[in-house]
JSON list of C-alpha atoms in Angstrom, two decimals:
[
{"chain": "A", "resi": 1, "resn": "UNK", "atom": "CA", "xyz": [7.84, 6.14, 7.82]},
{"chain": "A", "resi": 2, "resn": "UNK", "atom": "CA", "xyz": [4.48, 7.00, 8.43]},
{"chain": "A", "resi": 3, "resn": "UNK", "atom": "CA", "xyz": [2.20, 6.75, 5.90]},
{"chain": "A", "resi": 4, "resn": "UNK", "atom": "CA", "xyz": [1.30, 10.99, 6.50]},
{"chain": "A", "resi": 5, "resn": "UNK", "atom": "CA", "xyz": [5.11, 11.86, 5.81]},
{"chain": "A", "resi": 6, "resn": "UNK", "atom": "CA", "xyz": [5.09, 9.42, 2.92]},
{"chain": "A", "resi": 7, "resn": "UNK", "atom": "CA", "xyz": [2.38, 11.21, 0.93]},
{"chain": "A", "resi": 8, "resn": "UNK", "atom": "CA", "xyz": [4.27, 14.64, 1.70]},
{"chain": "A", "resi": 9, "resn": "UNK", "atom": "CA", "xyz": [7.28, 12.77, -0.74]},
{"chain": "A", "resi": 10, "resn": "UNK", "atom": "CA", "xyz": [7.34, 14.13, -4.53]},
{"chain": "A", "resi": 11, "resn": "UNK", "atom": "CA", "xyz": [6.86, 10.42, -5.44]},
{"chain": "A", "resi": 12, "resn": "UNK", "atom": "CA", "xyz": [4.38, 9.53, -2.87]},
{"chain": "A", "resi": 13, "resn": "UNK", "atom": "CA", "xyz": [0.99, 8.43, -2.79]},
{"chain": "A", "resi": 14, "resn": "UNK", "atom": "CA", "xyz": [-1.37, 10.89, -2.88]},
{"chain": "A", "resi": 15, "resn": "UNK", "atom": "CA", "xyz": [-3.50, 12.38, 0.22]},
{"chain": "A", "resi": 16, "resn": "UNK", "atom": "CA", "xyz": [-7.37, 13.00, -0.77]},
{"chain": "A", "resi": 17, "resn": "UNK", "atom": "CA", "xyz": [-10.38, 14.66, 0.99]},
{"chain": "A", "resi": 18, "resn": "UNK", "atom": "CA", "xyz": [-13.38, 12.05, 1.13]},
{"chain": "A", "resi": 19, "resn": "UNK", "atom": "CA", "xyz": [-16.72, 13.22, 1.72]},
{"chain": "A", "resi": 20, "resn": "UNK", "atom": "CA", "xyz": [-18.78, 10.44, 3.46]},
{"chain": "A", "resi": 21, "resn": "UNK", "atom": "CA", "xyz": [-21.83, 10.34, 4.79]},
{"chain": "A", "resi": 22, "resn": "UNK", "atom": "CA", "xyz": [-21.86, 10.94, 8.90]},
{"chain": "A", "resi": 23, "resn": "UNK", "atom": "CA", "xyz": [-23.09, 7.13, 9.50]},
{"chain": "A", "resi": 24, "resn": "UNK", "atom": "CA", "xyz": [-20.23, 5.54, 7.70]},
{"chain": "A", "resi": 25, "resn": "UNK", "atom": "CA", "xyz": [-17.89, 8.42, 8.80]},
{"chain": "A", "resi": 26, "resn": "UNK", "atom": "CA", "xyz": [-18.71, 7.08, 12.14]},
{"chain": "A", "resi": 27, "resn": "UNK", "atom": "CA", "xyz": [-18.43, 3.54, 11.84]},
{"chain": "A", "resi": 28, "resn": "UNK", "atom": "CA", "xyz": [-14.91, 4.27, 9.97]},
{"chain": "A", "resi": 29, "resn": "UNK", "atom": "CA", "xyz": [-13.50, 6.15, 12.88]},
{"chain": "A", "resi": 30, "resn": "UNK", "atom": "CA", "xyz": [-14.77, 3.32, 15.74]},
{"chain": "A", "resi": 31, "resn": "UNK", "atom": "CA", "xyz": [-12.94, 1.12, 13.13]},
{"chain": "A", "resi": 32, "resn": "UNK", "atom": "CA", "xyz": [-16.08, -1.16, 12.33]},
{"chain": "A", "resi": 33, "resn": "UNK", "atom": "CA", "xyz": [-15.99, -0.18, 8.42]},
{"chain": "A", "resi": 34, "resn": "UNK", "atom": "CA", "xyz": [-12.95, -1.04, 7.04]},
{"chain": "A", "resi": 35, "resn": "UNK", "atom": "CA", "xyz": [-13.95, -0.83, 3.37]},
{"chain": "A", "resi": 36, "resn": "UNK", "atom": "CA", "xyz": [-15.03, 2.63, 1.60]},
{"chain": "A", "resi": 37, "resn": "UNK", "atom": "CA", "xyz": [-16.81, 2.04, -1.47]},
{"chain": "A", "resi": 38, "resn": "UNK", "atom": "CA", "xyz": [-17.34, 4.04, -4.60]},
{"chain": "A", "resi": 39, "resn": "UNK", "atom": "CA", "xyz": [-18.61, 4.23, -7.85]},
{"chain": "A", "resi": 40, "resn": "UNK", "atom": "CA", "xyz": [-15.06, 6.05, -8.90]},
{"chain": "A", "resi": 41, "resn": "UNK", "atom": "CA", "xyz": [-12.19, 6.65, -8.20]},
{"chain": "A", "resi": 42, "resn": "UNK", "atom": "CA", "xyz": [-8.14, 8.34, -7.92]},
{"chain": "A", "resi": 43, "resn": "UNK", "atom": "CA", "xyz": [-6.25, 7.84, -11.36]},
{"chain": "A", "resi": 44, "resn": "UNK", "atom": "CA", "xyz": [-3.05, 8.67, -9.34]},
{"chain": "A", "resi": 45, "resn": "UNK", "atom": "CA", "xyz": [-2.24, 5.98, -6.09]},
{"chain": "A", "resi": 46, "resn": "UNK", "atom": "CA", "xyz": [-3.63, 6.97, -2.96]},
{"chain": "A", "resi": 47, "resn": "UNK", "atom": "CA", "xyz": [-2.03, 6.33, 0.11]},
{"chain": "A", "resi": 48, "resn": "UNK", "atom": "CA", "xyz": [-3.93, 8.75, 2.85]},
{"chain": "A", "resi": 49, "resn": "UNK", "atom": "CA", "xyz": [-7.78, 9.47, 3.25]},
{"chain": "A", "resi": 50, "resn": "UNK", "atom": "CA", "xyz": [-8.62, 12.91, 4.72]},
{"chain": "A", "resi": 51, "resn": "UNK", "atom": "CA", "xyz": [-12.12, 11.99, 6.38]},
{"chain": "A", "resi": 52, "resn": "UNK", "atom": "CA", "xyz": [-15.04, 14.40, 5.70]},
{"chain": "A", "resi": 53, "resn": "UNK", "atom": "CA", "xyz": [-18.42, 13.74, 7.71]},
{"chain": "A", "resi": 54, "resn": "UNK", "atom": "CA", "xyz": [-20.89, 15.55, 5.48]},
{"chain": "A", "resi": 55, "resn": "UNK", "atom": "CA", "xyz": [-24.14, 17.27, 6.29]},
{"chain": "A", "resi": 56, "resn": "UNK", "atom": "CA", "xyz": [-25.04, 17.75, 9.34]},
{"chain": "A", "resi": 57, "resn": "UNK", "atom": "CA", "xyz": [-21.81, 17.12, 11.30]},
{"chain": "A", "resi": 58, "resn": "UNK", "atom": "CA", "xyz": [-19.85, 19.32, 8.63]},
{"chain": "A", "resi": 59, "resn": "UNK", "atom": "CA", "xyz": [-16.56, 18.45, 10.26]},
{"chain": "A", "resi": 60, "resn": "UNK", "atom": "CA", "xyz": [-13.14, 16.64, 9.36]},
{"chain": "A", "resi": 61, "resn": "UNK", "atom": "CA", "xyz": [-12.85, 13.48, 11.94]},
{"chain": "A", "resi": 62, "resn": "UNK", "atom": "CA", "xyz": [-10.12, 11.34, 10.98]},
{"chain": "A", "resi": 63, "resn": "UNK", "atom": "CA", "xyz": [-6.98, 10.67, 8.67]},
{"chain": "A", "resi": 64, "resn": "UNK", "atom": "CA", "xyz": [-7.31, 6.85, 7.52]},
{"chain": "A", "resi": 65, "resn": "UNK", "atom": "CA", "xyz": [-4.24, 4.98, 6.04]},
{"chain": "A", "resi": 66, "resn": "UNK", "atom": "CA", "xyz": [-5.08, 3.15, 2.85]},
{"chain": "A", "resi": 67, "resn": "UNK", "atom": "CA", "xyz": [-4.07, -0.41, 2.36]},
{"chain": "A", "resi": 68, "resn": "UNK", "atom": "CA", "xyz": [-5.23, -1.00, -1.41]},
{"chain": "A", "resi": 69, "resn": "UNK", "atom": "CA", "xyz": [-7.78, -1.19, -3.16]},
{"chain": "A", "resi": 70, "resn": "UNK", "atom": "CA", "xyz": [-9.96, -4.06, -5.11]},
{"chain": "A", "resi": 71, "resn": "UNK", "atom": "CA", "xyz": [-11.76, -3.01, -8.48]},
{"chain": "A", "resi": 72, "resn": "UNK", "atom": "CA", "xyz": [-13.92, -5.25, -10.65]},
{"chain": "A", "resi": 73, "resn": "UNK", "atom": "CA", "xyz": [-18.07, -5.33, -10.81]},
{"chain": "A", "resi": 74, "resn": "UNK", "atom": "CA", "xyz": [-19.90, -4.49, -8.11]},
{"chain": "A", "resi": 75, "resn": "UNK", "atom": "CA", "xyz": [-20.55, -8.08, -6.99]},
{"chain": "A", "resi": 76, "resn": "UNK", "atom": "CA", "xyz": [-17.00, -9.76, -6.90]},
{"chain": "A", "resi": 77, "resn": "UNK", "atom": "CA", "xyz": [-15.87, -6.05, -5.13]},
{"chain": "A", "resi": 78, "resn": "UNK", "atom": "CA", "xyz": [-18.69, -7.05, -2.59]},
{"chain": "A", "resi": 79, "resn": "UNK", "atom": "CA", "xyz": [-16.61, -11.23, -2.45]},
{"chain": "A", "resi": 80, "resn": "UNK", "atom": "CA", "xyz": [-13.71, -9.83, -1.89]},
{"chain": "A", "resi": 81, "resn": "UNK", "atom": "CA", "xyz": [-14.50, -7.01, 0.62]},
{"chain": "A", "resi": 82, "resn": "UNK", "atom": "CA", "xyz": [-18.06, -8.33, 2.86]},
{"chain": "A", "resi": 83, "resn": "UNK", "atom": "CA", "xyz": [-15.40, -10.16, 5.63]},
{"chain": "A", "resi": 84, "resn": "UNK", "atom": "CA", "xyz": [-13.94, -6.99, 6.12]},
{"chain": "A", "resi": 85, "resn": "UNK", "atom": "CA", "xyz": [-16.43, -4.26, 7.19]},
{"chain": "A", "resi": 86, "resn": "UNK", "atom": "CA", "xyz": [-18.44, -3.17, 4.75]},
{"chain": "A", "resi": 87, "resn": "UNK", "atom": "CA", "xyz": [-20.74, -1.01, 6.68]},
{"chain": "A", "resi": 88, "resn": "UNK", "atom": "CA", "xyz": [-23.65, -1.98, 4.94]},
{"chain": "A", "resi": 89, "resn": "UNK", "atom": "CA", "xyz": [-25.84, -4.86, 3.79]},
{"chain": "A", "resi": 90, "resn": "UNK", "atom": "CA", "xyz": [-24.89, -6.46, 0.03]},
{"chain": "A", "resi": 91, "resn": "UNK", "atom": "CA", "xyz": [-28.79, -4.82, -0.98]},
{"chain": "A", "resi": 92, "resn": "UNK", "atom": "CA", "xyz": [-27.72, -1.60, -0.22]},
{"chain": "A", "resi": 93, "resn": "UNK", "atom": "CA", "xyz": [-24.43, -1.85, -1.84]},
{"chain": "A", "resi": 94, "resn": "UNK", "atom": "CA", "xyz": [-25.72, -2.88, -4.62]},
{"chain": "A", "resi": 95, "resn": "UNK", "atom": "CA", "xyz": [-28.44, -0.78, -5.33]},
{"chain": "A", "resi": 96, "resn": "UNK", "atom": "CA", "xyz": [-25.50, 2.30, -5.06]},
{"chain": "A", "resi": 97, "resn": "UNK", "atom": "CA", "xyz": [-23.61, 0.54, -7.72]},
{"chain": "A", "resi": 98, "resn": "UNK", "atom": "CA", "xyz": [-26.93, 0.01, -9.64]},
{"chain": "A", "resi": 99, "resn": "UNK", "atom": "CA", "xyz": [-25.89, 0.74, -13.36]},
{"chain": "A", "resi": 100, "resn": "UNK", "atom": "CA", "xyz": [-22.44, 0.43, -12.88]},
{"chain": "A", "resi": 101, "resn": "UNK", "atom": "CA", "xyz": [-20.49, -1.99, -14.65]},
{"chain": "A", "resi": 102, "resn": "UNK", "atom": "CA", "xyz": [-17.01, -1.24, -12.21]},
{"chain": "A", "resi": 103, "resn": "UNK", "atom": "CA", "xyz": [-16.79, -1.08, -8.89]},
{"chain": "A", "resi": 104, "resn": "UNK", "atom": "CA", "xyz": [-13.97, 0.64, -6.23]},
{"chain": "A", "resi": 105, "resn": "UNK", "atom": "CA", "xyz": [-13.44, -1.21, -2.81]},
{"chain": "A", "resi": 106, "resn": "UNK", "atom": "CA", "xyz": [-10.93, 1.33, -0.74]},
{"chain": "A", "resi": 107, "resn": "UNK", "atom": "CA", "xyz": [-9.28, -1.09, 1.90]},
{"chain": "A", "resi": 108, "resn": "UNK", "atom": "CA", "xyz": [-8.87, 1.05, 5.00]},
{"chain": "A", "resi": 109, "resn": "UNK", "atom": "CA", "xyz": [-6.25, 0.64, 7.16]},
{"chain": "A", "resi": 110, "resn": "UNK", "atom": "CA", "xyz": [-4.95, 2.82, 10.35]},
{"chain": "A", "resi": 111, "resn": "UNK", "atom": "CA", "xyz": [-7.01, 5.81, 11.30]},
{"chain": "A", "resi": 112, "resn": "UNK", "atom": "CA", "xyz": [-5.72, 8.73, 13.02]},
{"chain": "A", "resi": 113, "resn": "UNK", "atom": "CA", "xyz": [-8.27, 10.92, 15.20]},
{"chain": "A", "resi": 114, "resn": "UNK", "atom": "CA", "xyz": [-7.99, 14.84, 15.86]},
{"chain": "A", "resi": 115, "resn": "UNK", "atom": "CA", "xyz": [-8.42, 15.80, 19.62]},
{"chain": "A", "resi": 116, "resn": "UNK", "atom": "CA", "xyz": [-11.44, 17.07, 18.26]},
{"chain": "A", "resi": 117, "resn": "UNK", "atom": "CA", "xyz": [-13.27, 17.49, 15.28]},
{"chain": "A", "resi": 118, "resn": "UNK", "atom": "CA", "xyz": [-12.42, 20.10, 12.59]},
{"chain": "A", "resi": 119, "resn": "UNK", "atom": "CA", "xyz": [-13.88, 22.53, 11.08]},
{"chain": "A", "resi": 120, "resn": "UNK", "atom": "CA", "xyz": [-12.93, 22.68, 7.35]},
{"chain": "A", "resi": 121, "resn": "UNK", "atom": "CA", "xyz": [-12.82, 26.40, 7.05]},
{"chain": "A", "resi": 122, "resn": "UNK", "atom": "CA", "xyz": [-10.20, 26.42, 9.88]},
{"chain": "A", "resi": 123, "resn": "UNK", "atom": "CA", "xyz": [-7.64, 24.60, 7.26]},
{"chain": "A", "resi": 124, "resn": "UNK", "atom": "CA", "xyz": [-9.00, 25.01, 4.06]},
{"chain": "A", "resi": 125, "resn": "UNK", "atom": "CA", "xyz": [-9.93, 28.93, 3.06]},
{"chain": "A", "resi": 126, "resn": "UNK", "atom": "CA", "xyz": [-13.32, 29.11, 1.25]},
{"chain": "A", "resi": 127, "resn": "UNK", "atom": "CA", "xyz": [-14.03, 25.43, 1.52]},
{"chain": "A", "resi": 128, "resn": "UNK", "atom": "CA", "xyz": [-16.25, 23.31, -0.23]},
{"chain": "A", "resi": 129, "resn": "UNK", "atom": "CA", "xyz": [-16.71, 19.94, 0.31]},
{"chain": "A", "resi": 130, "resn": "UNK", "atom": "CA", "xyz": [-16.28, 17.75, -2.60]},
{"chain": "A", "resi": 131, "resn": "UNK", "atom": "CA", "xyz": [-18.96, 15.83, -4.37]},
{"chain": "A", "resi": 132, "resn": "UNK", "atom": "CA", "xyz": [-16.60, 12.31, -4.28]},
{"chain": "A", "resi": 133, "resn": "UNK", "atom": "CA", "xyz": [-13.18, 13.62, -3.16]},
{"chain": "A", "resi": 134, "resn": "UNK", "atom": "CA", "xyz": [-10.03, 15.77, -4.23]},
{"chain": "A", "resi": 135, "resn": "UNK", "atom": "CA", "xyz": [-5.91, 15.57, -3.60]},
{"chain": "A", "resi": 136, "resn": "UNK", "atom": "CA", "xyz": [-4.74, 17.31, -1.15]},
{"chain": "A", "resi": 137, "resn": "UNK", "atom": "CA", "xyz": [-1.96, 20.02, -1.89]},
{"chain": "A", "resi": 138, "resn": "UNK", "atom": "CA", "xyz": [1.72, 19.11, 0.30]},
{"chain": "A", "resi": 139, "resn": "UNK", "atom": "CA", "xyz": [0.60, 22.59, 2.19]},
{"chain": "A", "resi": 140, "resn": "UNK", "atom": "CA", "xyz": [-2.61, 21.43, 2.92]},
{"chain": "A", "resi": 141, "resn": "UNK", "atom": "CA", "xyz": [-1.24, 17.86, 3.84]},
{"chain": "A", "resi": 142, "resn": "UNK", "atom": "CA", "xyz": [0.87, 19.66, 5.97]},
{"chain": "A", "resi": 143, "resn": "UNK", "atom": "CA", "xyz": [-2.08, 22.02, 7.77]},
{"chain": "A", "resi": 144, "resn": "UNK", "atom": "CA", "xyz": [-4.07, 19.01, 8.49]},
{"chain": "A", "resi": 145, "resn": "UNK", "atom": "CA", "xyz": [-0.81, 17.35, 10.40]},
{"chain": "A", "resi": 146, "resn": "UNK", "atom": "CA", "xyz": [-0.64, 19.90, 12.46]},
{"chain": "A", "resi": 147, "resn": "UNK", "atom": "CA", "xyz": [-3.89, 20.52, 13.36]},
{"chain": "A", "resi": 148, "resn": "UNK", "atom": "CA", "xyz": [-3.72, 16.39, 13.77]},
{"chain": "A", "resi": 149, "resn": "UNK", "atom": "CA", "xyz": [-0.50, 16.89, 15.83]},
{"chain": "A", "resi": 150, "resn": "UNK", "atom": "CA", "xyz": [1.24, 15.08, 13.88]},
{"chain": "A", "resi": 151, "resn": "UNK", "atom": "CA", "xyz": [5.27, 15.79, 13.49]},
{"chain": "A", "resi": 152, "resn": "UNK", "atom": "CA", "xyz": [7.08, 16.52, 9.88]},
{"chain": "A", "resi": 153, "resn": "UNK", "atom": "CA", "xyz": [10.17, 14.81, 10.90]},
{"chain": "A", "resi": 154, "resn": "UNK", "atom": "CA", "xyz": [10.62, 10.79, 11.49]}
]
């Protein structure tokens, strides 16, 4: 079962919208970056990313499978995450976690590509992009599939 029609299950992981800056948005989609990293993160498990590139592409570009994630301080997340595509130089991730005592490597897996990019306001009415992220509703889940073409049934 794809990972898509398992988030759409009642006990599921959950499906999120990620805003990310259009560099790393990029490098995440030509699969380079293989590790999104943040200063918080989902109480609930998350199985799905709904990729946001931010300001001033403005667009949704990709659905990435997640395949765990590694928490702890900002250095051992960078030990156990640098060999995997971080997208960035340790200096620069480190000065983002500056202040932080806990860290959030998001281990990306699969990603998933629309035949083109999408404008938010075409699934989501009134949309504003998050500051971090948000779940996704089931019927939202299920918008973005379609506009994906992705199919319901296994």
């Amino acid at each position: 079962m794809s990972r898509f029609l398992q988030c759409l299950e009642p006990q599921g992981a959950k499906a999120v919208l990620l805003s990310v800056k259009p560099r790393f948005a990029d490098q995440i989609m030509a699969g380079t970056k293989r590790v999104e990293f943040r200063r918080s993160w989902a109480k609930q498990p998350v199985g799905l990313l709904l990729i946001y590139s931010s300001s001033p592409i403005q667009r949704l570009v990709g659905l990435v499978d997640v395949d765990g994630t590694v928490i702890g301080s900002p250095a051992k997340v960078w030990a156990a995450c640098a060999s995997r595509g971080p997208g960035l130089a340790r200096k620069e991730l480190l000065s983002y976690f500056e202040g932080k005592s806990e860290a959030h490597g998001i281990l990306l897996g699969e990603v998933t590509k629309p035949p083109q990019p999408i404008a938010p306001k075409s699934v989501f009415k009134g949309f504003r992009a998050p500051q971090s992220f948000r779940y996704l509703s089931n019927a939202e889940l299920r918008r973005v599939g379609k506009k994906f073409g992705l199919q319901e049934e296994a």
